[in-house]
Tab-separated table of C-alpha atoms in Angstrom:
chain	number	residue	atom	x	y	z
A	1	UNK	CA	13.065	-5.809	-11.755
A	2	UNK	CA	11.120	-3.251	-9.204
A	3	UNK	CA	11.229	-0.596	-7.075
A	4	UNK	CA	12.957	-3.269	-4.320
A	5	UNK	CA	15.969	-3.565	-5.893
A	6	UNK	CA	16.647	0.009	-6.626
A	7	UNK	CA	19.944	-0.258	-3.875
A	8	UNK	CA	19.943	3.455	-2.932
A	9	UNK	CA	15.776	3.497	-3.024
A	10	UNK	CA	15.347	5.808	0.646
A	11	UNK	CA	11.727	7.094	0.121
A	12	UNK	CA	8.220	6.358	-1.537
A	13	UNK	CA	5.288	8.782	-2.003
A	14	UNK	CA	2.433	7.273	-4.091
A	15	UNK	CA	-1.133	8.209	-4.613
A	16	UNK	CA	-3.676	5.715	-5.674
A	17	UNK	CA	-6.225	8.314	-4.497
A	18	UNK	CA	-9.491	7.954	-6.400
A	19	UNK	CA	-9.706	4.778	-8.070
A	20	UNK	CA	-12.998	3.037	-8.319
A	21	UNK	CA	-14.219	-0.157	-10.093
A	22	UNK	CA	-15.367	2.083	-12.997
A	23	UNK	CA	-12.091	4.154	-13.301
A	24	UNK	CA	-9.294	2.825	-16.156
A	25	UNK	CA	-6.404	1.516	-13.259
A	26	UNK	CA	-9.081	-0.851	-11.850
A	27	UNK	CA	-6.902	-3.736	-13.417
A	28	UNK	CA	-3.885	-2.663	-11.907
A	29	UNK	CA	-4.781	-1.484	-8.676
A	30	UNK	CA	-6.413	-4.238	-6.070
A	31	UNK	CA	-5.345	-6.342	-2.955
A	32	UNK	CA	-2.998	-8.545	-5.087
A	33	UNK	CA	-1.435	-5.245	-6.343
A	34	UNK	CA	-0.803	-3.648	-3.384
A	35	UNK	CA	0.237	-6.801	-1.459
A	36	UNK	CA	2.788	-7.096	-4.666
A	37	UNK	CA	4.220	-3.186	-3.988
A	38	UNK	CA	4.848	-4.333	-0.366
A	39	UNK	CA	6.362	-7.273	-1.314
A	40	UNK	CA	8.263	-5.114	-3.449
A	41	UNK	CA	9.102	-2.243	-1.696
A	42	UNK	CA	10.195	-5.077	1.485
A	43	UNK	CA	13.075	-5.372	-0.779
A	44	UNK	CA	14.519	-1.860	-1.136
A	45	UNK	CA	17.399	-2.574	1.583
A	46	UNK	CA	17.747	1.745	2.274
A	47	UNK	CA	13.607	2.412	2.275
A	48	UNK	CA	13.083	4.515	5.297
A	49	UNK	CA	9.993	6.295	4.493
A	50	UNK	CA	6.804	5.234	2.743
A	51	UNK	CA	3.870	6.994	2.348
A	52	UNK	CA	0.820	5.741	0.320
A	53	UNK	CA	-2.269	7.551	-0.336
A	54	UNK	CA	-5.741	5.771	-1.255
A	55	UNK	CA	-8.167	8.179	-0.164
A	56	UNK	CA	-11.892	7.396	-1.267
A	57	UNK	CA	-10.150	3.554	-2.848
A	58	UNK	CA	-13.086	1.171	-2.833
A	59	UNK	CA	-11.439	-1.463	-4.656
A	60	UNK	CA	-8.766	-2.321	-1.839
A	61	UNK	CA	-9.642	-4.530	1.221
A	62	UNK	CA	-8.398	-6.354	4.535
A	63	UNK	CA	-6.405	-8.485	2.286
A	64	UNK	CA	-4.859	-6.001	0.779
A	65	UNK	CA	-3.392	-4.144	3.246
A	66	UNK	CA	-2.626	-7.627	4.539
A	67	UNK	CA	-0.307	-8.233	2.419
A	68	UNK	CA	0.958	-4.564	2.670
A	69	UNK	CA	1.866	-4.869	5.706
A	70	UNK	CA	3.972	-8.093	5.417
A	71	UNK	CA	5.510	-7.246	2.500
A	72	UNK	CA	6.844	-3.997	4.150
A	73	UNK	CA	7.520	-5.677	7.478
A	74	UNK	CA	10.892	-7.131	5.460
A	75	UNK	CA	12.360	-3.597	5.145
A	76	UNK	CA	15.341	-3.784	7.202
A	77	UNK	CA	15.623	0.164	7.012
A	78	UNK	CA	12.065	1.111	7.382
A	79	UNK	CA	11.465	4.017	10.297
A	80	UNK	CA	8.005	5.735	9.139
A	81	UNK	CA	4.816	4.467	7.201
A	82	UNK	CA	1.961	6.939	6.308
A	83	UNK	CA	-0.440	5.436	4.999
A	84	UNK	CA	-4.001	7.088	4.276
A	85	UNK	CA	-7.175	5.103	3.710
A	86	UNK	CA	-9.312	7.614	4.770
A	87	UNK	CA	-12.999	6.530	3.361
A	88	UNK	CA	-11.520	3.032	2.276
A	89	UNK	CA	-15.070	1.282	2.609
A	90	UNK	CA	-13.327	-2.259	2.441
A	91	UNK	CA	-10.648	-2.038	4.740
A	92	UNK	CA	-11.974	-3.024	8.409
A	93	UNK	CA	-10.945	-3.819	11.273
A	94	UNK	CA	-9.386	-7.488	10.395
A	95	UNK	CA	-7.033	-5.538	7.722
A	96	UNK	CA	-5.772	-2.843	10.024
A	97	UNK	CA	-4.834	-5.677	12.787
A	98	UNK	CA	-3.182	-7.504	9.518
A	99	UNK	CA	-1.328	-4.222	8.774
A	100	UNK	CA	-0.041	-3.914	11.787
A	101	UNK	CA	0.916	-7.230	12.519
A	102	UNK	CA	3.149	-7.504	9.546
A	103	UNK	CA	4.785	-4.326	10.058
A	104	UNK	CA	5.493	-5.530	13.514
């Protein structure tokens, strides 16, 4: 049904680097996408390690990485996050606090 309920799942790397409103993925990569891979990967009961790229994204925002941040906050096994938005124009300040919050 999803990456979550892989049982032996210890590890993500994925790299959404790149994608813009005129790129092809636009209608699969947004907020409610990546709130829907943490809410996903929250489930994976061995995920120790996630690391996410989206370098130069322009099409995620604060609610986004919201819901990113909640959804992986439910990862009973989860020790280390990287996590690059580096030139992320929509993600402020309000979505970093939201990150971290659900993380915890």
């Amino acid at each position: 049904q999803g990456l979550g309920q892989a049982p032996s799942l210890a590890s993500v790397h994925l790299d959404f680097t790149c994608f813009t409103p005129y790129s092809d993925a636009r209608s699969s990569v947004g907020d409610d996408g990546v709130a829907g891979l943490g809410q996903g990967l929250g489930q994976a009961p061995c995920l120790a390690s996630v690391h996410l790229n989206f370098e130069w994204n322009d099409i995620i925002g604060d609610d986004g990485v919201k819901g990113l941040g909640q959804g992986l906050g439910q990862a009973p096994n989860l020790a280390a996050v990287y996590l690059n938005c580096r030139l992320c124009v929509n993600i402020g300040a309000d979505g970093v606090k939201g990150l971290g919050q659900g993380l915890g």
